[in-house]
Each structure stands twice: as structure tokens, then as C-alpha cells.
Tab-separated table of C-alpha atoms and ligand atoms in Angstrom:
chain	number	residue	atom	x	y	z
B	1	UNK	CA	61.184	166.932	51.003
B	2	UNK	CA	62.890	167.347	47.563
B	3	UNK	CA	66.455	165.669	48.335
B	4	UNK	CA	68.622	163.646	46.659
B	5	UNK	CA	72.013	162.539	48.070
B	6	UNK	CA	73.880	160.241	45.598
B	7	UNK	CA	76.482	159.600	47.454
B	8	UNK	CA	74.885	157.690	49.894
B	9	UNK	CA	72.906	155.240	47.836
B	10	UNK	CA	74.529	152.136	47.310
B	11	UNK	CA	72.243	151.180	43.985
B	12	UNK	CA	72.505	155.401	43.697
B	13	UNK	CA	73.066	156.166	39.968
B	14	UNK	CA	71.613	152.184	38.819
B	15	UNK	CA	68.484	154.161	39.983
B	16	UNK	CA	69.727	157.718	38.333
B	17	UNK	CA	67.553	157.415	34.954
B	18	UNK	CA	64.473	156.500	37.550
B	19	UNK	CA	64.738	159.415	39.632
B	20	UNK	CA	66.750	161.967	37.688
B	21	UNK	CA	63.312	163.817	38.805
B	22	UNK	CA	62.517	162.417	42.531
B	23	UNK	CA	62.134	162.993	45.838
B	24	UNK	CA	61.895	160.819	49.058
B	25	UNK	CA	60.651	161.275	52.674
B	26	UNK	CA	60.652	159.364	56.155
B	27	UNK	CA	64.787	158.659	55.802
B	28	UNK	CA	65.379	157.517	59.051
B	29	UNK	CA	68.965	155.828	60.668
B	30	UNK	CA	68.565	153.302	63.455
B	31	UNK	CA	71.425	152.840	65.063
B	32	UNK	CA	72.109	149.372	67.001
B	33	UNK	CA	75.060	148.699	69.432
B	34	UNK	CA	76.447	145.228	70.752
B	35	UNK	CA	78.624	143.946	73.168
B	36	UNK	CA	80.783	141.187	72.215
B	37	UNK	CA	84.318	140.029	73.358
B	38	UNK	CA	84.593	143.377	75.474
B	39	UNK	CA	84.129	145.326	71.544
B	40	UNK	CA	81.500	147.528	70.789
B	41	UNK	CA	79.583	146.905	67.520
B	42	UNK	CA	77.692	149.534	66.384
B	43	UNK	CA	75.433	149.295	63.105
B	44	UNK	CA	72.789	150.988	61.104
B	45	UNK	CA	69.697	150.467	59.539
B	46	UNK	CA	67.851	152.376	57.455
B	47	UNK	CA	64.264	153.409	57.092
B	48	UNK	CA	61.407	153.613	54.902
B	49	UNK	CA	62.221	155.699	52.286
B	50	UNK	CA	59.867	156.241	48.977
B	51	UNK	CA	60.336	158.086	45.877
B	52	UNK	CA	58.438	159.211	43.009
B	53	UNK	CA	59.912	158.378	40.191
B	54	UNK	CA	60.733	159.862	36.282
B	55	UNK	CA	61.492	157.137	34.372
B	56	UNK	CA	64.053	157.462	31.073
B	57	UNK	CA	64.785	155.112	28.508
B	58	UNK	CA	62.264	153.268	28.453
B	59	UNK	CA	62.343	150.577	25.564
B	60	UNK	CA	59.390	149.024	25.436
B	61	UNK	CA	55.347	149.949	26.951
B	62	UNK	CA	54.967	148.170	30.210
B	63	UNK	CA	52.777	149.140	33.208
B	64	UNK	CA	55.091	150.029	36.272
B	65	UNK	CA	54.344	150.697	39.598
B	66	UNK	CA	55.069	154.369	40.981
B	67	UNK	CA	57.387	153.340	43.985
B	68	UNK	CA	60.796	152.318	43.524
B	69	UNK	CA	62.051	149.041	45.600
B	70	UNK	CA	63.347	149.808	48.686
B	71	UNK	CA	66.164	147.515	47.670
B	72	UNK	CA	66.971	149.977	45.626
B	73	UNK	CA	68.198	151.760	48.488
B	74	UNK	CA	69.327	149.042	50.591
B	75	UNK	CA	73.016	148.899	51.662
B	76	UNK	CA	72.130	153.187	52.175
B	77	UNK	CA	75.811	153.885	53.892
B	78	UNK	CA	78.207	156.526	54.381
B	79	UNK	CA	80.734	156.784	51.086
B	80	UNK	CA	79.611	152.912	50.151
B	81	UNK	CA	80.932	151.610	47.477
B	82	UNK	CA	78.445	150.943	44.427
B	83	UNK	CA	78.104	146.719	43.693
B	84	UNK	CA	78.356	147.375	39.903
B	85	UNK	CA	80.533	149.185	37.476
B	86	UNK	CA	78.240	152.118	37.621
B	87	UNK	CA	79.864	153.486	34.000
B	88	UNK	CA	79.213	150.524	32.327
B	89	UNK	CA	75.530	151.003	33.870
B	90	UNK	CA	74.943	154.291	32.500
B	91	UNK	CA	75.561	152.807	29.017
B	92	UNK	CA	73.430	149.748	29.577
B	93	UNK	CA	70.373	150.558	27.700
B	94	UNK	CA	69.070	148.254	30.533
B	95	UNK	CA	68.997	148.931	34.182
B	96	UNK	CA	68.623	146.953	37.219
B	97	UNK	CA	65.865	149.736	38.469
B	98	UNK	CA	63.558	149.307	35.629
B	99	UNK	CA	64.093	145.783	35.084
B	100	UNK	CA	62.631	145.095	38.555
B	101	UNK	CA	60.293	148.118	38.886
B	102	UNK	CA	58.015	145.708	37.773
B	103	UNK	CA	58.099	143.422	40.978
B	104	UNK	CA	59.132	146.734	43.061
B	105	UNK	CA	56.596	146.358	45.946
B	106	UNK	CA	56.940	142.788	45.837
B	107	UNK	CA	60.656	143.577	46.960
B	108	UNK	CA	60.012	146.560	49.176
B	109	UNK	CA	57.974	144.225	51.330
B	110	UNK	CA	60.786	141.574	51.128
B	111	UNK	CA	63.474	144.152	52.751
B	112	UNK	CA	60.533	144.964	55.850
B	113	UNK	CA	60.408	140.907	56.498
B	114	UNK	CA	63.812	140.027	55.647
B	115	UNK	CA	65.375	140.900	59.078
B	116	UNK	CA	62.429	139.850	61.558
B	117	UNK	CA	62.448	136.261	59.832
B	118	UNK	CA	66.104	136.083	60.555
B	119	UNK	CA	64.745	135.878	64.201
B	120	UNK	CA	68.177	135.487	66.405
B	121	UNK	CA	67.951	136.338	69.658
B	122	UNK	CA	71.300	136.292	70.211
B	123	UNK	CA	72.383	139.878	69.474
B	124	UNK	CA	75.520	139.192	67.793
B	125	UNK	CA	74.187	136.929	65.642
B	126	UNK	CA	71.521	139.693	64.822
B	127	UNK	CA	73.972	142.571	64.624
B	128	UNK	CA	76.097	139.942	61.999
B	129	UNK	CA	72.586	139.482	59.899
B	130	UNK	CA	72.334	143.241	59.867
B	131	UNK	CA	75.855	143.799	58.866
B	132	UNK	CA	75.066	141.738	55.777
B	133	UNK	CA	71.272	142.269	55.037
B	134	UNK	CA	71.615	146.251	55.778
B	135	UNK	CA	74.754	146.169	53.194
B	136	UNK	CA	72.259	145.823	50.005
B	137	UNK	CA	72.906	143.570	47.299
B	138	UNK	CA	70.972	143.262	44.295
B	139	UNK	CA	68.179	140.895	45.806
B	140	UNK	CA	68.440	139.843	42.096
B	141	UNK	CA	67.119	136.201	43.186
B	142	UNK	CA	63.799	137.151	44.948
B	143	UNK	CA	63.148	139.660	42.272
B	144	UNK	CA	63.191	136.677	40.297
B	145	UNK	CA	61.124	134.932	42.165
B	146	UNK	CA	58.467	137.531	41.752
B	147	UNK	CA	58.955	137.631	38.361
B	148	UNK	CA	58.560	134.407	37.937
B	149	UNK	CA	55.493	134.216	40.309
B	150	UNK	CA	53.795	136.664	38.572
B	151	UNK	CA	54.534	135.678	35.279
B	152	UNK	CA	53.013	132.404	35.633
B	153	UNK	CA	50.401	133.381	37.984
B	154	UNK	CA	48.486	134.485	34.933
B	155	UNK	CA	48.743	130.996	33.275
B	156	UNK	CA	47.014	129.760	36.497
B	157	UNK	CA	44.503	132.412	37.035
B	158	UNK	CA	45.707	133.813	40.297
B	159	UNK	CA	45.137	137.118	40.621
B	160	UNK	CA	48.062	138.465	43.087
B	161	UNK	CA	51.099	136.276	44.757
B	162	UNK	CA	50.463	134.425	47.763
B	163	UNK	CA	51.893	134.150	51.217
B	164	UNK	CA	54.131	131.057	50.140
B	165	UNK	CA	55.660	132.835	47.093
B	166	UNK	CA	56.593	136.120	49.236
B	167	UNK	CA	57.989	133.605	52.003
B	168	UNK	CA	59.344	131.577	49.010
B	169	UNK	CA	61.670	134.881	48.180
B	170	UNK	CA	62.471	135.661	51.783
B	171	UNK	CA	64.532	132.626	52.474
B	172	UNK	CA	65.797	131.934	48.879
B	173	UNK	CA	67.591	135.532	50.224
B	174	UNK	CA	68.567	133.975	53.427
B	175	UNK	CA	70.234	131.020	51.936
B	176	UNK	CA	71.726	133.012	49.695
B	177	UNK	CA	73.361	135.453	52.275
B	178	UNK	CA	73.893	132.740	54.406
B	179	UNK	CA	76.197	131.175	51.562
B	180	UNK	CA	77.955	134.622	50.870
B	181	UNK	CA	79.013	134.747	54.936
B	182	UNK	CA	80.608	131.023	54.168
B	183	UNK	CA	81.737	131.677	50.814
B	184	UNK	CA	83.615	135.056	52.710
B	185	UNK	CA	84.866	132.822	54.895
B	186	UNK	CA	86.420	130.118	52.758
B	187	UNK	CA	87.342	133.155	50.364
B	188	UNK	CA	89.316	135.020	53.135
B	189	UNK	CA	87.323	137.721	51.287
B	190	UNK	CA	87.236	140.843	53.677
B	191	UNK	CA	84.540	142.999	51.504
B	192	UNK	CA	81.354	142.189	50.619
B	193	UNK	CA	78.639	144.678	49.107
B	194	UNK	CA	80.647	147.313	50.069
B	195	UNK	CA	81.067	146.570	53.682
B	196	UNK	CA	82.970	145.084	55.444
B	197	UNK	CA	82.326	140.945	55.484
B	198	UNK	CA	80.960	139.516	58.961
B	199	UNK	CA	84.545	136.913	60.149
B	200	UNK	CA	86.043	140.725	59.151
B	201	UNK	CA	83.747	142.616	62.167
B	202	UNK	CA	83.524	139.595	64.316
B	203	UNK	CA	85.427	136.503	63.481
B	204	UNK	CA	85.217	133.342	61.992
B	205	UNK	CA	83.468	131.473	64.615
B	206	UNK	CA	80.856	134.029	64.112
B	207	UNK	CA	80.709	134.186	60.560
B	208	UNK	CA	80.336	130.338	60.938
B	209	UNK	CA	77.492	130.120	63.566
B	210	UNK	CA	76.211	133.161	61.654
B	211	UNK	CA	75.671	131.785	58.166
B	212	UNK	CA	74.606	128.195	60.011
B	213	UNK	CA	71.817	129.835	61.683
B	214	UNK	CA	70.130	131.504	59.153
B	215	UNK	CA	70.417	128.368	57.187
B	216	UNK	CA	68.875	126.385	59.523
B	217	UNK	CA	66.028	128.940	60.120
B	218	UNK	CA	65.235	129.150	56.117
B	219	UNK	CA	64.824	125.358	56.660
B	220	UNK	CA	62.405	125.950	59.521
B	221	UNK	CA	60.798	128.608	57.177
B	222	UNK	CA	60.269	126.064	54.672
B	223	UNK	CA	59.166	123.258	56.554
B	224	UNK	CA	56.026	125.643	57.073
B	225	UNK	CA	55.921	126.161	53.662
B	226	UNK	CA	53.822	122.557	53.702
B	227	UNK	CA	54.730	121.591	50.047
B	228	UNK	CA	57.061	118.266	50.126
B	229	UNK	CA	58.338	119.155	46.354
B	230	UNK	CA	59.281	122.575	47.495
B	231	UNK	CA	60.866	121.536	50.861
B	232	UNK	CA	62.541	118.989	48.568
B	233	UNK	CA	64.283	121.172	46.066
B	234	UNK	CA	65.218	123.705	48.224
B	235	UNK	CA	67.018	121.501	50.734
B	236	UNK	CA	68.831	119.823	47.508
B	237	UNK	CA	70.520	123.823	47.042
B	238	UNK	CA	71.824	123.729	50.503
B	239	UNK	CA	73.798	120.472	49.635
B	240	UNK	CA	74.510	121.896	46.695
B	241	UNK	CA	76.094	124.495	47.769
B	242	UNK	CA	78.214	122.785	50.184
B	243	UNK	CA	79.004	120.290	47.758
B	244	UNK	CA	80.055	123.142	44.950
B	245	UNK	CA	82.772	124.681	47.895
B	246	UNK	CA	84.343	121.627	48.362
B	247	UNK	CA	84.511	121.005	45.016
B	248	UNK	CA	86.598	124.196	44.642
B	249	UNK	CA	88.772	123.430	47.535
B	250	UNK	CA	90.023	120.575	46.248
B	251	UNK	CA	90.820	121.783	42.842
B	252	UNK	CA	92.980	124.433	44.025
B	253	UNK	CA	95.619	124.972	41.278
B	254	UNK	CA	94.360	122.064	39.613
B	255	UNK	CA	95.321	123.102	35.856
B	256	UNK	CA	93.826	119.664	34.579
B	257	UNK	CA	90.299	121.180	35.652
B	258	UNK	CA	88.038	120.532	32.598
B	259	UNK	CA	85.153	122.975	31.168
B	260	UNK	CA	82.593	120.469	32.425
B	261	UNK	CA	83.617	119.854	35.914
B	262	UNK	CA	83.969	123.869	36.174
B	263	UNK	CA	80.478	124.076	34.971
B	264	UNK	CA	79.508	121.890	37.396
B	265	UNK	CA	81.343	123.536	40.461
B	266	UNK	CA	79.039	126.583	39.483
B	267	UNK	CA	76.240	124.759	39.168
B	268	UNK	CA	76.368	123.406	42.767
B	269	UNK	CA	77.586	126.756	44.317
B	270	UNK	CA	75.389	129.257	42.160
B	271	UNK	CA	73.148	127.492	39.770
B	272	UNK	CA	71.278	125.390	41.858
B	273	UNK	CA	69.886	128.323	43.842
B	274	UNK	CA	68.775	130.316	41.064
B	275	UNK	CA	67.123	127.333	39.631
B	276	UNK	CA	65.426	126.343	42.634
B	277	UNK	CA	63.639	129.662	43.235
B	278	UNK	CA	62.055	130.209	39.691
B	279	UNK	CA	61.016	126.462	39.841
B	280	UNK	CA	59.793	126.967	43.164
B	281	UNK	CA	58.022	130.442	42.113
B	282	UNK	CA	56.492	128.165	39.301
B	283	UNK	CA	55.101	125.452	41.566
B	284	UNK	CA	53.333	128.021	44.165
B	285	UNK	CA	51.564	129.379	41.339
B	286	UNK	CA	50.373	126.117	40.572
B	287	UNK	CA	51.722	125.567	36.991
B	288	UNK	CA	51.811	122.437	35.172
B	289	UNK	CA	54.912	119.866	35.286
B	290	UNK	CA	55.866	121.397	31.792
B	291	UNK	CA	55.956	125.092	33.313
B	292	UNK	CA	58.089	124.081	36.269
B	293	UNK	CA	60.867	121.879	34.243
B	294	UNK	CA	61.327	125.053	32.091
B	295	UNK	CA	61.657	127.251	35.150
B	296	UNK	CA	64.245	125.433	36.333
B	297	UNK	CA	66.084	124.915	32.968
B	298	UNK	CA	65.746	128.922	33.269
B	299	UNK	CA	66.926	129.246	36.409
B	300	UNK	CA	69.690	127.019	35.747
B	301	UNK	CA	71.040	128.436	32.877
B	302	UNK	CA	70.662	132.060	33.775
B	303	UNK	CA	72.647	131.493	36.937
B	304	UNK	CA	75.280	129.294	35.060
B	305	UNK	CA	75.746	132.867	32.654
B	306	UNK	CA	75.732	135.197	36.121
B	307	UNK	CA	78.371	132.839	37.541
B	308	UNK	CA	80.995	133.261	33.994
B	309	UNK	CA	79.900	136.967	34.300
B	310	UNK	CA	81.102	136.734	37.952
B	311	UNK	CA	84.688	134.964	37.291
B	312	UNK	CA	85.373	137.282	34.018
B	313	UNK	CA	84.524	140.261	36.199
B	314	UNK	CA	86.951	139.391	38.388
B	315	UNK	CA	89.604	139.266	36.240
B	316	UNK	CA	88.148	142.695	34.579
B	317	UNK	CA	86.797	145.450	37.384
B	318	UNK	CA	88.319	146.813	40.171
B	319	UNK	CA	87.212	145.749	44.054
B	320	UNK	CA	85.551	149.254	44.050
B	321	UNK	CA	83.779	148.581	41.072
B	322	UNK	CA	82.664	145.389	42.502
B	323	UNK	CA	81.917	146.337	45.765
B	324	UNK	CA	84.198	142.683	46.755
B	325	UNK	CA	87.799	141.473	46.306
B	326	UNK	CA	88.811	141.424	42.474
B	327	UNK	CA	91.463	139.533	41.003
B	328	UNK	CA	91.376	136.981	43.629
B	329	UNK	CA	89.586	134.130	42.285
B	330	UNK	CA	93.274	132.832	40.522
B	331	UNK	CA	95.713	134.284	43.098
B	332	UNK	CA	94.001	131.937	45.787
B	333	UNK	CA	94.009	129.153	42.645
B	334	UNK	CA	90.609	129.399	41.829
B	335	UNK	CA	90.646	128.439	38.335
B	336	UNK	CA	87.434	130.042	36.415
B	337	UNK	CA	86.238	130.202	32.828
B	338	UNK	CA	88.836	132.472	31.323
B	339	UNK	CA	91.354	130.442	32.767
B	340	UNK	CA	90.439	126.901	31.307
B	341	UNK	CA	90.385	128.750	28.185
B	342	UNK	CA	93.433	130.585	28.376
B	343	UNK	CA	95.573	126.980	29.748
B	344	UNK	CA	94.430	125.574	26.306
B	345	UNK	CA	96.564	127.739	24.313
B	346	UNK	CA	99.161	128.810	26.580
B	347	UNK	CA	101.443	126.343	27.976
B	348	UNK	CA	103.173	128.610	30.074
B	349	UNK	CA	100.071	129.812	32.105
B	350	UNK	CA	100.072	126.189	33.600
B	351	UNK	CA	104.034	126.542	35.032
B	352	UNK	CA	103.118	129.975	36.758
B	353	UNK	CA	99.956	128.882	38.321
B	354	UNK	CA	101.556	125.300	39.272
B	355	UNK	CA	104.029	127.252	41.360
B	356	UNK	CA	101.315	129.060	43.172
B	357	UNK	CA	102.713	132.433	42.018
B	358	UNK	CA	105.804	132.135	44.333
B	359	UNK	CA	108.121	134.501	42.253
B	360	UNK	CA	107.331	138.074	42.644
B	361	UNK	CA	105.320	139.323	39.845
B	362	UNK	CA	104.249	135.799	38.322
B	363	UNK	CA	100.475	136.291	39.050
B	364	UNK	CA	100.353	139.630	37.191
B	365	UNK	CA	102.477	137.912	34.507
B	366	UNK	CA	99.170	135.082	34.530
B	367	UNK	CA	96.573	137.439	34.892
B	368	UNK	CA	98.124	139.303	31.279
B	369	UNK	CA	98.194	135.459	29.797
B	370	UNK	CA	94.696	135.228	30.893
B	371	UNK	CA	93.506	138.442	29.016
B	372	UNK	CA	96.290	137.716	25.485
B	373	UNK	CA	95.154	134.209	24.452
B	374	UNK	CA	91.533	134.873	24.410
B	375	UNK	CA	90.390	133.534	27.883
B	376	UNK	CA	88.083	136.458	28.372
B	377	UNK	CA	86.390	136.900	25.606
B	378	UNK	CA	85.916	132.741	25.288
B	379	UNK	CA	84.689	132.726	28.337
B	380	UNK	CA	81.752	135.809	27.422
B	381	UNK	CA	80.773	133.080	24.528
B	382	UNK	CA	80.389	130.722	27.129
B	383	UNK	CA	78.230	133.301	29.580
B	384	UNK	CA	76.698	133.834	26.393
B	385	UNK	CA	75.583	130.207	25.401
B	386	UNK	CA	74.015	129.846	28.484
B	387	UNK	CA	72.246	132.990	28.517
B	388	UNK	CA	70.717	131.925	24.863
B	389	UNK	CA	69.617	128.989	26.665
B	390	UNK	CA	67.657	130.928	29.478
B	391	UNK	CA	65.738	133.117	27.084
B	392	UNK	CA	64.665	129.698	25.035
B	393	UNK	CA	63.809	128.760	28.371
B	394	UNK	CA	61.116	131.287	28.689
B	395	UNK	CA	59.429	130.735	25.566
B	396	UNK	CA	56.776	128.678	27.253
B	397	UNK	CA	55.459	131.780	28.931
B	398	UNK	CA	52.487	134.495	27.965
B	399	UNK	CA	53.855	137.863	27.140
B	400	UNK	CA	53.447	139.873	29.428
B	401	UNK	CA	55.806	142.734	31.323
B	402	UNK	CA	57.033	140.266	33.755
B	403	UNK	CA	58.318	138.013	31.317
B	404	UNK	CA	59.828	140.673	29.212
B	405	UNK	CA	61.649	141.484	32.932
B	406	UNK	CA	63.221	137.891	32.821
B	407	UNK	CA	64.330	138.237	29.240
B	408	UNK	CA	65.911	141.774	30.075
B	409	UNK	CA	67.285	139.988	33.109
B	410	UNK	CA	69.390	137.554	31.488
B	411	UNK	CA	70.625	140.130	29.006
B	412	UNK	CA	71.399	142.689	31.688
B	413	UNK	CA	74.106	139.942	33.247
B	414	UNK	CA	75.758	139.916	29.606
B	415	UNK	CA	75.879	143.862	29.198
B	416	UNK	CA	78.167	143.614	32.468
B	417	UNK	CA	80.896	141.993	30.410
B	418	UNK	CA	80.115	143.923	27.280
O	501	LIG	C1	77.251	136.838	44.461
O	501	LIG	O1	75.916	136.944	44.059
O	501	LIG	C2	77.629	135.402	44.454
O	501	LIG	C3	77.644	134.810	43.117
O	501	LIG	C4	76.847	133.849	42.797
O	501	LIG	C5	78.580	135.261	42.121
O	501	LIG	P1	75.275	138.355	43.795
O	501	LIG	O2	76.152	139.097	42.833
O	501	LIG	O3	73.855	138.189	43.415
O	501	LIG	O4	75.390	139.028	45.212
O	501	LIG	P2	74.539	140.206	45.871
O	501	LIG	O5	73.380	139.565	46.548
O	501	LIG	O6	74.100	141.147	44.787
O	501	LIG	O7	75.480	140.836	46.825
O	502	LIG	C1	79.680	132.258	44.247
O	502	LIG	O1	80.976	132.232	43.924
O	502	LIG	C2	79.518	132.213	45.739
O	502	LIG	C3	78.296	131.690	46.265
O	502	LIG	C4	77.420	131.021	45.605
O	502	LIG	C5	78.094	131.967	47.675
O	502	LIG	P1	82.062	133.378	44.139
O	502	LIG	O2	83.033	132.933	45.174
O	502	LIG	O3	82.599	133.713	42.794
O	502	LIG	O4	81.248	134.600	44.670
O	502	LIG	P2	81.887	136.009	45.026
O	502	LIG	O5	82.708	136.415	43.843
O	502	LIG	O6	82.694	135.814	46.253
O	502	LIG	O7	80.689	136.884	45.217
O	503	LIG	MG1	83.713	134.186	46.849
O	504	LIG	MG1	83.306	135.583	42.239
């Protein structure tokens, strides 16, 4: 079968240099109904699908596998709305497709296991899991947890991943989705990915139970993992991450938020996460104490950037460009990066925001402040420190295609802002 529809790829033109000459087979559409509260639910999920890939623009000689990921074709919907600013893509000399081509069967095999290990047997539950799992997402943290397996793999002489760094991946995914149902939740956010977000379809109390049961069964997951330092660190990120939300919550309009405390907001709700799978990666490949510390500082710092990218976005791309809400972070008084910066020069940003935009017009009046004293483009110096940090970071590794990956990685988040 030699078709191609674009329109219904969610990662669609991210994967347009790959398969500007492609073709896939075995598309299949599952369709799953639930009753709940007298409603019909209906959702889809998608099959196997393969293609065979052209690759452009290719900078550098690396090896790369023949199949694309099948995340790449995750979140496959009717008219969905792409997660990046697909433009901006097409410029990026570096793509999301080729940066994890790389680790593409590692994440192919990730999407068949992700649902089963969800494992509700209550079908709402499952139906909200599908909602969120069968909406895409970039899966950006598992591919680096391949990455990161593989890359120090070599350093340890293992020859292919094992069944603890695959299961490592799957539920550093499920935390993370679990956090986005939460983080939807305490947002009020009603779009996610593209789709609409679970407390949208099926209420809060769902979206609750929801994101508490898949974080209780990645606990269960890692329990079996058998390694106390791994069990250890990844139970630290679920704190974490409650601990960075409620950090937030309380500093609602807060215009006496300092650069550090911000830092450490995104730390706990994004950092943490990021950090704990490439450290993680690191330790099932058996590297040495050295090894792992980096790994985390790489983790770490990489996720600190992707957060400032995050909160400049925001303020910069539309909701279709994003695929979520945009401009919301300050109307709901979330102060980010930009806007530290900007309150530093402009006194009049902190009267607006203090009044919690009650006159008409006042939070377009802030966003413009935002954007003419220089909070944007302080705050790309910022997701630029960090990023300098990450590549440091992986100094301690051989070369080799899947550290190259990381290093195009971290400067793939900047190009977003670029
Ligand atoms: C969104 O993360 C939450 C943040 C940390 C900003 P991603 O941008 O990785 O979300 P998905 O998984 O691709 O949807
Ligand atoms: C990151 O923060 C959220 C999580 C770590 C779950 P944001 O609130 O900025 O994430 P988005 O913008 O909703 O994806
Ligand atoms: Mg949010
Ligand atoms: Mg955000």
C-alpha cells in the first residue's frame, strides 16, 4: 500500500523529511465504547502501522534503523492538531523523527506495552488511559531513557537493553501522563495533545482516580523492578511532583516570586522526572557512581531548559500550535520565566497582575509588557544556560550515535524558541 495521509498524523510533517518517500501497511482503527453516568464514550486506537523510510537532512553519519517509531504516529486522529509549531519544525535543521530514529524500535515496543501495563479493569478508567495514551505526545522521556540506556550500555559491555530498562521507560511514561491528567486538572486546561483532556470527557473525579491509579500501578511496576536505588529515586519524582503543584498554587500572583524559587517549582514538577529516568537508564546498565551523578545532572538540566521552553512558548504559539491552552500560564497567575524577568524592569507589570487582570483588557496589556522589556528573550538565555549545562553533562560519555541523539536533544528544545 503506497499511502500517505498527512492530515491524520499527529507527529505528520515532524516525520515529513523521513518519509517524504514512504509507505505504510496494517492501519487498523479499534474502536472502544463505555458506559458511564448513562453517556456513551466511544474511543479509538490505532494499529500497527510501519513505514519505510527516506531520510533528508541528515547532518552527521549515524546507523539508523529502517522503521520509524510508532510514536511517531501515535495520537493518529481525525483533523488532530499537531503538538509542535510544525513551521518552525520544517526549519529546524533537527527533527524529533531523526533524533529518535535511533531508539525507534525501542519506542515502537513501548507504545504495544504502554496500555496493557496500565492494567484497569475498570473500563472507564481504561477508556480515560486511552483517551490520553492514544492522543500521542512526544514520548520524549522514554526515548531518553533509551538513549541513555544504550549509550551507556556500551561503557558496561551489554550488548542490547534489558527487561528493567524497557519497563524503566514504560512507567517513567505513566507517571508522566499520570501528572499531565492532574496538572489538567489543577490547570482547568481542557486540551491536551490535541484532544480533548480526561476531567473534559469525564470529570474531575475521574481525572482524579484516573491519574491516581496509574500512579499507583507505576509504583507496583517498580517495586518489581527489585533495585532499592531505583525504587528510591523514582518514588522521590512522585513527591516531587506533588510538591512542585503546590508550590505553584500558592504563589498565585505572587509578583515577589524570585528566579530561584521558580527554578525550583520546575524542578519539582518537571525536572525531577527527567532526571530520574536518565539516572535510572544509567544504573540498569550498570554504570559507575560517576556515570549516574552525570545522568542525573543531565537529566536535570535538560528538563529545567524544556520547562523555560514550555513557559516562553506559552506566551509565544498559539493553542493550535501547541496542541494545549496558550497564554494561560499568567492569566490563571502563573508567573514563569519571562515574567520574573519582565517584573524587574517594569513596575507597572506588577499593578496589572496584582489585580488579577480585573479590568477588561489588562492581561493583553501584561502579556505586551511581558514581550517589550525583554522577558522573552531573558528567559531563552536562561533555557539556554541550562541547556549548556546538559551537553557538559554528557561529556563523560563514548561517542557514539546515541549520544550524539542526547546532544541533538537538548538543542532541539532550544530551536523551539529560536
Ligand atoms: C508537558 O510535557 C509537560 C511539561 C513538562 C511542560 P511534554 O511536552 O513532554 O508532553 P507530551 O508528553 O509531549 O504531551
Ligand atoms: C509541567 O508544567 C506539568 C507537569 C510536569 C505535569 P505545565 O503546567 O507548564 O505543563 P503544560 O504546559 O500544562 O503541559
Ligand atoms: Mg499545565
Ligand atoms: Mg506549560
Amino acid at each position: 500500500m503506497l499511502s500517505m495521509t498527512c492530515r491524520n498524523l499527529d507527529f505528520g510533517t515532524r516525520v515529513l523529511d523521513l518519509v517524504a518517500v514512504g509507505s505504510y501497511s496494517n492501519a487498523s482503527i479499534v474502536r472502544h465504547s463505555v458506559k458511564y453516568l448513562g453517556k456513551t464514550f466511544t474511543s479509538k486506537v490505532y494499529g500497527a502501522r510501519r513505514m519505510v523510510c527516506s531520510r533528508l537532512n541528515i547532518r552527521r553519519t549515524r546507523v539508523f534503523s529502517t522503521n520509524t517509531s510508532e510514536a511517531l504516529f501515535d495520537g493518529v486522529g481525525e483533523g488532530t492538531t499537531p503538538v509542535l509549531d510544525l513551521n518552525k519544525e520544517a526549519k529546524s535543521p533537527i527533527s524529533l523523527a531523526n533524533l529518535f530514529e535511533v531508539v525507534a524500535d525501542d519506542l515502537q515496543t513501548l507504545n504495544q506495552n504502554l496500555q496493557s501495563i496500565v492494567g484497569a479493569e475498570n473500563p472507564v478508567l481504561m477508556s480515560a488511559a486511552e483517551q490520553i495514551f492514544g492522543a500521542g505526545g512526544k514520548r520524549m522521556r522514554p526515548a531518553l531513557v533509551f538513549l541513555v540506556s544504550r549509550a551507556t550500555a556500551e561503557l558496561a559491555g551489554l550488548k542490547d537493553l534489558t527487561t528493567k530498562h524497557r519497563r524503566l521507560a514504560e512507567i517513567i511514561e505513566m507517571i508522566h501522563t499520570a501528572s499531565l491528567i492532574h496538572d489538567d486538572v489543577l490547570d482547568e486546561s481542557d486540551m491536551r495533545r490535541g484532544k480533548e483532556t480526561v476531567h473534559q470527557l469525564y470529570g474531575t473525579r475521574v481525572a482524579v482516580l484516573a491519574g491516581d491509579f496509574m500512579f499507583a500501578q507505576s509504583s507496583w511496576y517498580l517495586a518489581n523492578l527489585e533495585n532499592l536505588e531505583v525504587i528510591k529515586l523514582i518514588s522521590q519524582v512522585i513527591k516531587d511532583f506533588a510538591s512542585g503543584e503546590i508550590k505553584q498554587a500558592s504563589s498565585l500572583f505572587d509578583c515577589d516570586v524570585e528566579l530561584e524559587e521558580y527554578l525550583l517549582k520546575s524542578y519539582y514538577k518537571t525536572a525531577s522526572l527527567i532526571a530520574a529516568s536518565t539516572k535510572g537508564a544509567a544504573i540498569f546498565s550498570g554504570a559507575d557512581g560517576s556515570i549516574t551523578e552525570q545522568m542525573y545532572e543531565f537529566g536535570k538540566n535538560l528538563g529545567l531548559s524544556f520547562q523555560v521552553v514550555d513557559d516562553i512558548l506559552d506566551f509565544t504559539q498559539s493553542a493550535e500550535q501547541l496542541g494545549k491552552p496558550a497564554g494561560s500560564d499568567l492569566a490563571k497567575g502563573n508567573l514563569t520565566a519571562p515574567v520574573i524577568f519582565a517584573l524587574e524592569k517594569e513596575p507597572k507589570l506588577r499593578e496589572i497582575i496584582e489585580s488579577e487582570f480585573c479590568e477588561t483588557g489588562s492581561l493583553d496589556e501584561a502579556i505586551e509588557l511581558v514581550k517589550q522589556c525583554g522577558g522573552i528573550e531573558r528567559a531563552q538565555e536562561l533555557a539556554k544556560e541550562k541547556a549548556d549545562l546538559a551537553i557538559k553533562n554528557l561529556q563523560c560519555l563514548p561517542q557514539s550515535n546515541f549520544q550524539l541523539a542526547l546532544e541533538d536533544m537538548v538543542k532541539f528544545n532550544l530551536e523551539r524558541i529560536d
